[in-house]
PDB file of C-alpha atoms in Angstrom:
ATOM      1  CA  MET R 109      17.688 -52.270 -23.560  1.00 60.00           C
ATOM      2  CA  ASN R 110      19.982 -50.302 -23.342  1.00 85.00           C
ATOM      3  CA  ASP R 111      23.592 -50.893 -24.462  1.00 90.00           C
ATOM      4  CA  ILE R 112      25.890 -50.195 -21.514  1.00 91.00           C
ATOM      5  CA  ILE R 113      22.853 -52.247 -19.665  1.00 91.00           C
ATOM      6  CA  LYS R 114      23.713 -54.983 -22.621  1.00 93.00           C
ATOM      7  CA  GLN R 115      27.493 -55.031 -22.138  1.00 92.00           C
ATOM      8  CA  ILE R 116      26.797 -55.683 -17.995  1.00 91.00           C
ATOM      9  CA  LYS R 117      25.129 -58.207 -18.387  1.00 91.00           C
ATOM     10  CA  GLU R 118      27.106 -59.803 -20.998  1.00 92.00           C
ATOM     11  CA  ILE R 119      29.851 -59.350 -18.124  1.00 89.00           C
ATOM     12  CA  GLU R 120      28.139 -60.454 -15.575  1.00 88.00           C
ATOM     13  CA  ARG R 121      26.719 -64.024 -17.235  1.00 88.00           C
ATOM     14  CA  LEU R 122      30.740 -64.316 -18.660  1.00 87.00           C
ATOM     15  CA  PHE R 123      32.017 -63.994 -15.021  1.00 82.00           C
ATOM     16  CA  LEU R 124      29.115 -66.413 -12.880  1.00 81.00           C
ATOM     17  CA  ASP R 125      30.165 -68.781 -15.804  1.00 81.00           C
ATOM     18  CA  ASN R 126      34.701 -68.211 -15.181  1.00 76.00           C
ATOM     19  CA  ALA R 127      33.977 -66.446 -11.175  1.00 69.00           C
ATOM     20  CA  GLN R 128      36.359 -69.432  -9.784  1.00 65.00           C
ATOM     21  CA  ALA R 129      38.869 -69.101 -11.653  1.00 67.00           C
ATOM     22  CA  LEU R 130      38.978 -66.018 -11.503  1.00 64.00           C
ATOM     23  CA  THR R 131      38.194 -65.300  -7.838  1.00 62.00           C
ATOM     24  CA  GLU R 132      41.191 -66.045  -5.712  1.00 60.00           C
ATOM     25  CA  ASP R 133      38.778 -67.012  -2.899  1.00 58.00           C
ATOM     26  CA  GLU R 134      37.023 -69.572  -3.148  1.00 60.00           C
ATOM     27  CA  PHE R 135      33.707 -68.184  -5.387  1.00 61.00           C
ATOM     28  CA  GLU R 136      30.429 -68.977  -3.239  1.00 70.00           C
ATOM     29  CA  PRO R 137      26.618 -69.171  -4.540  1.00 71.00           C
ATOM     30  CA  GLU R 138      25.902 -66.269  -2.212  1.00 78.00           C
ATOM     31  CA  ASP R 139      28.107 -63.811  -3.695  1.00 74.00           C
ATOM     32  CA  TYR R 140      26.714 -63.408  -6.374  1.00 79.00           C
ATOM     33  CA  GLU R 141      23.191 -63.555  -4.140  1.00 83.00           C
ATOM     34  CA  GLU R 142      23.773 -60.865  -3.124  1.00 85.00           C
ATOM     35  CA  TYR R 143      25.732 -59.061  -5.888  1.00 84.00           C
ATOM     36  CA  LEU R 144      21.650 -59.489  -7.038  1.00 84.00           C
ATOM     37  CA  THR R 145      20.316 -57.367  -4.000  1.00 90.00           C
ATOM     38  CA  ILE R 146      22.437 -54.216  -4.883  1.00 92.00           C
ATOM     39  CA  GLU R 147      20.096 -51.532  -5.729  1.00 95.00           C
ATOM     40  CA  GLY R 148      20.673 -48.992  -8.061  1.00 96.00           C
ATOM     41  CA  ALA R 149      21.528 -45.545  -7.741  1.00 97.00           C
ATOM     42  CA  THR R 150      17.852 -43.053  -7.447  1.00 98.00           C
ATOM     43  CA  GLU R 151      18.489 -39.981 -10.013  1.00 98.00           C
ATOM     44  CA  GLU R 152      18.166 -37.762  -6.204  1.00 98.00           C
ATOM     45  CA  GLU R 153      21.660 -39.823  -5.573  1.00 98.00           C
ATOM     46  CA  LEU R 154      23.623 -38.680  -9.133  1.00 98.00           C
ATOM     47  CA  GLN R 155      22.601 -35.267  -9.139  1.00 98.00           C
ATOM     48  CA  ALA R 156      22.739 -34.544  -5.148  1.00 98.00           C
ATOM     49  CA  PHE R 157      26.844 -36.577  -5.929  1.00 97.00           C
ATOM     50  CA  GLU R 158      27.451 -33.678  -8.706  1.00 97.00           C
ATOM     51  CA  ARG R 159      25.606 -30.979  -7.395  1.00 97.00           C
ATOM     52  CA  GLN R 160      28.186 -31.444  -3.813  1.00 96.00           C
ATOM     53  CA  PHE R 161      31.467 -31.564  -7.101  1.00 96.00           C
ATOM     54  CA  GLN R 162      30.545 -29.436  -9.243  1.00 95.00           C
ATOM     55  CA  ILE R 163      30.870 -31.707 -11.990  1.00 95.00           C
ATOM     56  CA  GLN R 164      28.552 -33.872 -14.899  1.00 96.00           C
ATOM     57  CA  LEU R 165      28.789 -37.269 -14.179  1.00 96.00           C
ATOM     58  CA  PRO R 166      29.348 -39.700 -17.515  1.00 95.00           C
ATOM     59  CA  GLU R 167      25.751 -40.717 -19.035  1.00 95.00           C
ATOM     60  CA  ASP R 168      27.451 -44.419 -19.606  1.00 94.00           C
ATOM     61  CA  PHE R 169      28.930 -44.605 -15.849  1.00 95.00           C
ATOM     62  CA  LYS R 170      25.134 -42.781 -14.945  1.00 97.00           C
ATOM     63  CA  THR R 171      23.180 -45.358 -17.131  1.00 96.00           C
ATOM     64  CA  LEU R 172      24.899 -48.219 -14.811  1.00 94.00           C
ATOM     65  CA  TYR R 173      24.479 -47.207 -11.817  1.00 96.00           C
ATOM     66  CA  ARG R 174      20.583 -46.629 -11.910  1.00 96.00           C
ATOM     67  CA  TYR R 175      21.123 -50.007 -12.595  1.00 94.00           C
ATOM     68  CA  LYS R 176      23.810 -50.920  -9.898  1.00 94.00           C
ATOM     69  CA  ASN R 177      24.898 -48.465  -7.390  1.00 96.00           C
ATOM     70  CA  GLY R 178      28.713 -50.378  -7.016  1.00 93.00           C
ATOM     71  CA  SER R 179      29.574 -53.795  -7.727  1.00 86.00           C
ATOM     72  CA  GLY R 180      30.713 -56.650  -4.809  1.00 78.00           C
ATOM     73  CA  PHE R 181      32.181 -58.649  -6.487  1.00 70.00           C
ATOM     74  CA  LEU R 182      32.157 -57.602 -10.170  1.00 74.00           C
ATOM     75  CA  CYS R 183      34.337 -56.811 -11.193  1.00 78.00           C
ATOM     76  CA  LEU R 184      35.934 -54.636 -14.512  1.00 80.00           C
ATOM     77  CA  LEU R 185      38.942 -55.905 -15.677  1.00 76.00           C
ATOM     78  CA  TRP R 186      41.818 -54.434 -17.170  1.00 68.00           C
ATOM     79  CA  PRO R 187      45.608 -55.671 -17.419  1.00 61.00           C
ATOM     80  CA  HIS R 188      48.469 -52.863 -15.631  1.00 61.00           C
ATOM     81  CA  GLU R 189      52.128 -54.762 -17.248  1.00 59.00           C
ATOM     82  CA  ASP R 190      51.849 -58.122 -16.385  1.00 53.00           C
ATOM     83  CA  MET R 191      48.346 -58.276 -13.608  1.00 55.00           C
ATOM     84  CA  ASP R 192      45.428 -58.601 -14.507  1.00 61.00           C
ATOM     85  CA  CYS R 193      43.603 -56.338 -12.267  1.00 71.00           C
ATOM     86  CA  GLY R 194      40.107 -57.120 -11.390  1.00 82.00           C
ATOM     87  CA  TYR R 195      38.459 -52.950  -9.656  1.00 88.00           C
ATOM     88  CA  ARG R 196      35.296 -53.152  -8.016  1.00 89.00           C
ATOM     89  CA  LEU R 197      32.894 -50.918  -8.749  1.00 93.00           C
ATOM     90  CA  LEU R 198      32.680 -48.018  -5.913  1.00 95.00           C
ATOM     91  CA  PRO R 199      29.030 -47.296  -3.730  1.00 96.00           C
ATOM     92  CA  LEU R 200      28.439 -43.657  -4.025  1.00 97.00           C
ATOM     93  CA  ARG R 201      28.630 -43.313  -0.993  1.00 96.00           C
ATOM     94  CA  GLU R 202      32.918 -44.899  -0.850  1.00 95.00           C
ATOM     95  CA  MET R 203      33.574 -42.447  -4.082  1.00 96.00           C
ATOM     96  CA  ARG R 204      32.513 -38.822  -1.479  1.00 96.00           C
ATOM     97  CA  GLU R 205      34.238 -40.534   1.077  1.00 95.00           C
ATOM     98  CA  GLN R 206      37.628 -41.452  -0.742  1.00 94.00           C
ATOM     99  CA  LYS R 207      37.497 -37.373  -2.174  1.00 94.00           C
ATOM    100  CA  SER R 208      37.381 -37.045   1.748  1.00 92.00           C
ATOM    101  CA  HIS R 209      40.862 -38.006   1.421  1.00 94.00           C
ATOM    102  CA  PHE R 210      41.796 -39.525  -1.450  1.00 95.00           C
ATOM    103  CA  GLN R 211      42.169 -36.974  -4.609  1.00 96.00           C
ATOM    104  CA  ASN R 212      40.694 -34.531  -2.968  1.00 95.00           C
ATOM    105  CA  GLU R 213      44.174 -31.070  -3.617  1.00 96.00           C
ATOM    106  CA  ASN R 214      46.506 -30.173  -6.486  1.00 97.00           C
ATOM    107  CA  ARG R 215      49.625 -32.046  -5.803  1.00 96.00           C
ATOM    108  CA  GLN R 216      52.775 -32.140  -9.386  1.00 96.00           C
ATOM    109  CA  MET R 217      54.705 -34.839  -9.874  1.00 95.00           C
ATOM    110  CA  THR R 218      57.445 -32.488  -9.613  1.00 93.00           C
ATOM    111  CA  GLU R 219      56.777 -32.595  -5.889  1.00 94.00           C
ATOM    112  CA  PHE R 220      57.705 -36.252  -5.255  1.00 93.00           C
ATOM    113  CA  SER R 221      61.230 -36.552  -6.689  1.00 89.00           C
ATOM    114  CA  GLU R 222      61.644 -38.912  -4.352  1.00 89.00           C
ATOM    115  CA  ILE R 223      59.929 -41.940  -5.985  1.00 89.00           C
ATOM    116  CA  ILE R 224      59.232 -39.933  -9.889  1.00 90.00           C
ATOM    117  CA  ASP R 225      62.521 -39.400 -11.530  1.00 87.00           C
ATOM    118  CA  ASN R 226      62.862 -37.203 -15.063  1.00 88.00           C
ATOM    119  CA  GLU R 227      62.684 -40.792 -17.101  1.00 88.00           C
ATOM    120  CA  GLN R 228      59.125 -41.668 -15.822  1.00 89.00           C
ATOM    121  CA  LEU R 229      57.765 -37.723 -16.319  1.00 91.00           C
ATOM    122  CA  GLN R 230      58.666 -38.564 -19.680  1.00 92.00           C
ATOM    123  CA  ARG R 231      56.192 -42.117 -20.275  1.00 92.00           C
ATOM    124  CA  LEU R 232      53.772 -40.230 -18.877  1.00 95.00           C
ATOM    125  CA  ASP R 233      50.689 -40.526 -21.114  1.00 96.00           C
ATOM    126  CA  GLU R 234      49.721 -36.531 -23.392  1.00 97.00           C
ATOM    127  CA  ARG R 235      46.688 -37.228 -22.229  1.00 98.00           C
ATOM    128  CA  ILE R 236      47.360 -36.338 -18.796  1.00 98.00           C
ATOM    129  CA  LYS R 237      48.755 -33.839 -16.681  1.00 97.00           C
ATOM    130  CA  PRO R 238      51.279 -34.006 -15.055  1.00 96.00           C
ATOM    131  CA  TYR R 239      49.885 -34.591 -11.517  1.00 97.00           C
ATOM    132  CA  LEU R 240      50.153 -37.276  -9.230  1.00 96.00           C
ATOM    133  CA  PHE R 241      47.459 -36.039  -6.934  1.00 97.00           C
ATOM    134  CA  CYS R 242      44.107 -33.416  -8.198  1.00 97.00           C
ATOM    135  CA  GLU R 243      40.942 -32.510  -6.999  1.00 97.00           C
ATOM    136  CA  ARG R 244      39.475 -33.132 -10.574  1.00 97.00           C
ATOM    137  CA  TRP R 245      40.216 -36.893 -10.548  1.00 98.00           C
ATOM    138  CA  PHE R 246      37.313 -38.565  -9.302  1.00 97.00           C
ATOM    139  CA  PRO R 247      38.273 -42.459  -8.071  1.00 97.00           C
ATOM    140  CA  PHE R 248      35.124 -44.901  -8.614  1.00 96.00           C
ATOM    141  CA  ALA R 249      36.956 -48.299  -8.764  1.00 94.00           C
ATOM    142  CA  GLU R 250      39.238 -50.166  -6.725  1.00 93.00           C
ATOM    143  CA  TYR R 251      41.947 -52.570  -6.388  1.00 88.00           C
ATOM    144  CA  ALA R 252      42.927 -54.045  -3.232  1.00 85.00           C
ATOM    145  CA  GLY R 253      42.981 -50.008  -2.113  1.00 85.00           C
ATOM    146  CA  SER R 254      46.153 -48.853  -3.558  1.00 86.00           C
ATOM    147  CA  LEU R 255      45.302 -49.010  -7.618  1.00 91.00           C
ATOM    148  CA  TYR R 256      41.881 -46.348  -8.326  1.00 95.00           C
ATOM    149  CA  LEU R 257      39.874 -46.271 -11.695  1.00 95.00           C
ATOM    150  CA  MET R 258      39.253 -42.693 -11.901  1.00 97.00           C
ATOM    151  CA  PHE R 259      37.380 -40.268 -14.249  1.00 97.00           C
ATOM    152  CA  ASP R 260      40.031 -37.336 -15.469  1.00 98.00           C
ATOM    153  CA  TYR R 261      37.933 -33.553 -15.090  1.00 97.00           C
ATOM    154  CA  ASN R 262      41.462 -31.972 -15.798  1.00 97.00           C
ATOM    155  CA  PRO R 263      42.734 -33.827 -19.236  1.00 98.00           C
ATOM    156  CA  SER R 264      45.851 -31.997 -21.115  1.00 97.00           C
ATOM    157  CA  GLU R 265      44.640 -30.355 -23.822  1.00 97.00           C
ATOM    158  CA  LYS R 266      45.951 -34.111 -25.855  1.00 97.00           C
ATOM    159  CA  GLY R 267      43.192 -35.661 -23.568  1.00 97.00           C
ATOM    160  CA  GLN R 268      39.389 -36.199 -23.421  1.00 96.00           C
ATOM    161  CA  MET R 269      36.731 -34.611 -19.972  1.00 96.00           C
ATOM    162  CA  GLY R 270      35.876 -37.783 -18.161  1.00 96.00           C
ATOM    163  CA  GLN R 271      38.534 -40.106 -19.928  1.00 97.00           C
ATOM    164  CA  VAL R 272      39.864 -43.127 -17.707  1.00 97.00           C
ATOM    165  CA  ILE R 273      42.834 -42.824 -15.548  1.00 96.00           C
ATOM    166  CA  CYS R 274      44.782 -45.083 -13.299  1.00 95.00           C
ATOM    167  CA  TYR R 275      46.325 -44.635  -9.806  1.00 95.00           C
ATOM    168  CA  VAL R 276      48.737 -47.147  -9.049  1.00 92.00           C
ATOM    169  CA  HIS R 277      50.415 -47.600  -6.174  1.00 89.00           C
ATOM    170  CA  ASP R 278      54.258 -47.950  -5.692  1.00 83.00           C
ATOM    171  CA  PRO R 279      55.413 -46.885  -7.514  1.00 84.00           C
ATOM    172  CA  ASP R 280      52.674 -44.279  -7.394  1.00 92.00           C
ATOM    173  CA  PHE R 281      51.993 -43.109 -11.042  1.00 94.00           C
ATOM    174  CA  ILE R 282      48.918 -42.633 -13.531  1.00 96.00           C
ATOM    175  CA  VAL R 283      48.427 -44.748 -16.105  1.00 94.00           C
ATOM    176  CA  TYR R 284      45.567 -43.668 -18.695  1.00 95.00           C
ATOM    177  CA  VAL R 285      42.905 -46.039 -18.995  1.00 94.00           C
ATOM    178  CA  ALA R 286      40.132 -45.831 -21.929  1.00 95.00           C
ATOM    179  CA  ARG R 287      39.019 -42.827 -23.439  1.00 95.00           C
ATOM    180  CA  ASP R 288      35.361 -43.190 -21.168  1.00 95.00           C
ATOM    181  CA  LEU R 289      33.705 -46.231 -18.446  1.00 94.00           C
ATOM    182  CA  ALA R 290      31.755 -47.854 -22.344  1.00 93.00           C
ATOM    183  CA  GLU R 291      35.798 -48.516 -23.529  1.00 94.00           C
ATOM    184  CA  VAL R 292      36.293 -49.709 -19.464  1.00 92.00           C
ATOM    185  CA  LEU R 293      33.653 -51.795 -20.197  1.00 92.00           C
ATOM    186  CA  THR R 294      34.132 -53.695 -23.610  1.00 91.00           C
ATOM    187  CA  LEU R 295      37.832 -54.369 -22.394  1.00 89.00           C
ATOM    188  CA  THR R 296      36.491 -55.789 -19.236  1.00 89.00           C
ATOM    189  CA  LYS R 297      34.313 -58.260 -21.990  1.00 90.00           C
ATOM    190  CA  THR R 298      36.997 -58.472 -24.198  1.00 88.00           C
ATOM    191  CA  ALA R 299      39.582 -59.656 -21.572  1.00 84.00           C
ATOM    192  CA  LEU R 300      36.248 -62.708 -20.271  1.00 84.00           C
ATOM    193  CA  GLU R 301      35.887 -63.570 -23.656  1.00 86.00           C
ATOM    194  CA  GLU R 302      39.713 -64.790 -24.590  1.00 81.00           C
ATOM    195  CA  PHE R 303      39.305 -66.210 -19.828  1.00 73.00           C
ATOM    196  CA  ALA R 304      37.026 -68.125 -20.891  1.00 64.00           C
TER     197      ALA R 304
END
């Protein structure tokens, strides 16, 4: 079995074992049953997405999405400052919809001086270019409609193509998360193990 699928199956087990404590709403067995019905994306769907946006999706992402096209109740966990956020993986259809109105233009952070000052700019991770919005960023997971994990296809010289970054709202900023989706899965598994 592929390492990515092994990881996600372990995350499924850990999440299910601790679902009541991890979810804000009362966890119902139907939530898991609904998750089990989520099918994987087809090769045609993945290729169509790549053609539409002229990108090569990361292999770990494609492996995961062949297994499940989105995540329903199952979350990726990434602690940001004082929050432990559970990010819902978006189905390819929702990723497409997001790109039609979010991260669909290039806007530098300096254009938003009313919310991002020089001190904040100095804190920007050197692997990320100083954009707040970028056509080459692809949201693939969301939390509460205000935080988005994104693949970065326009990293700085010190970054890595396809690295995972996060758009944080209020205050708006971009934060480095991980070198790839596999590392995000490892962070999720570790967080769940520590929670258990």
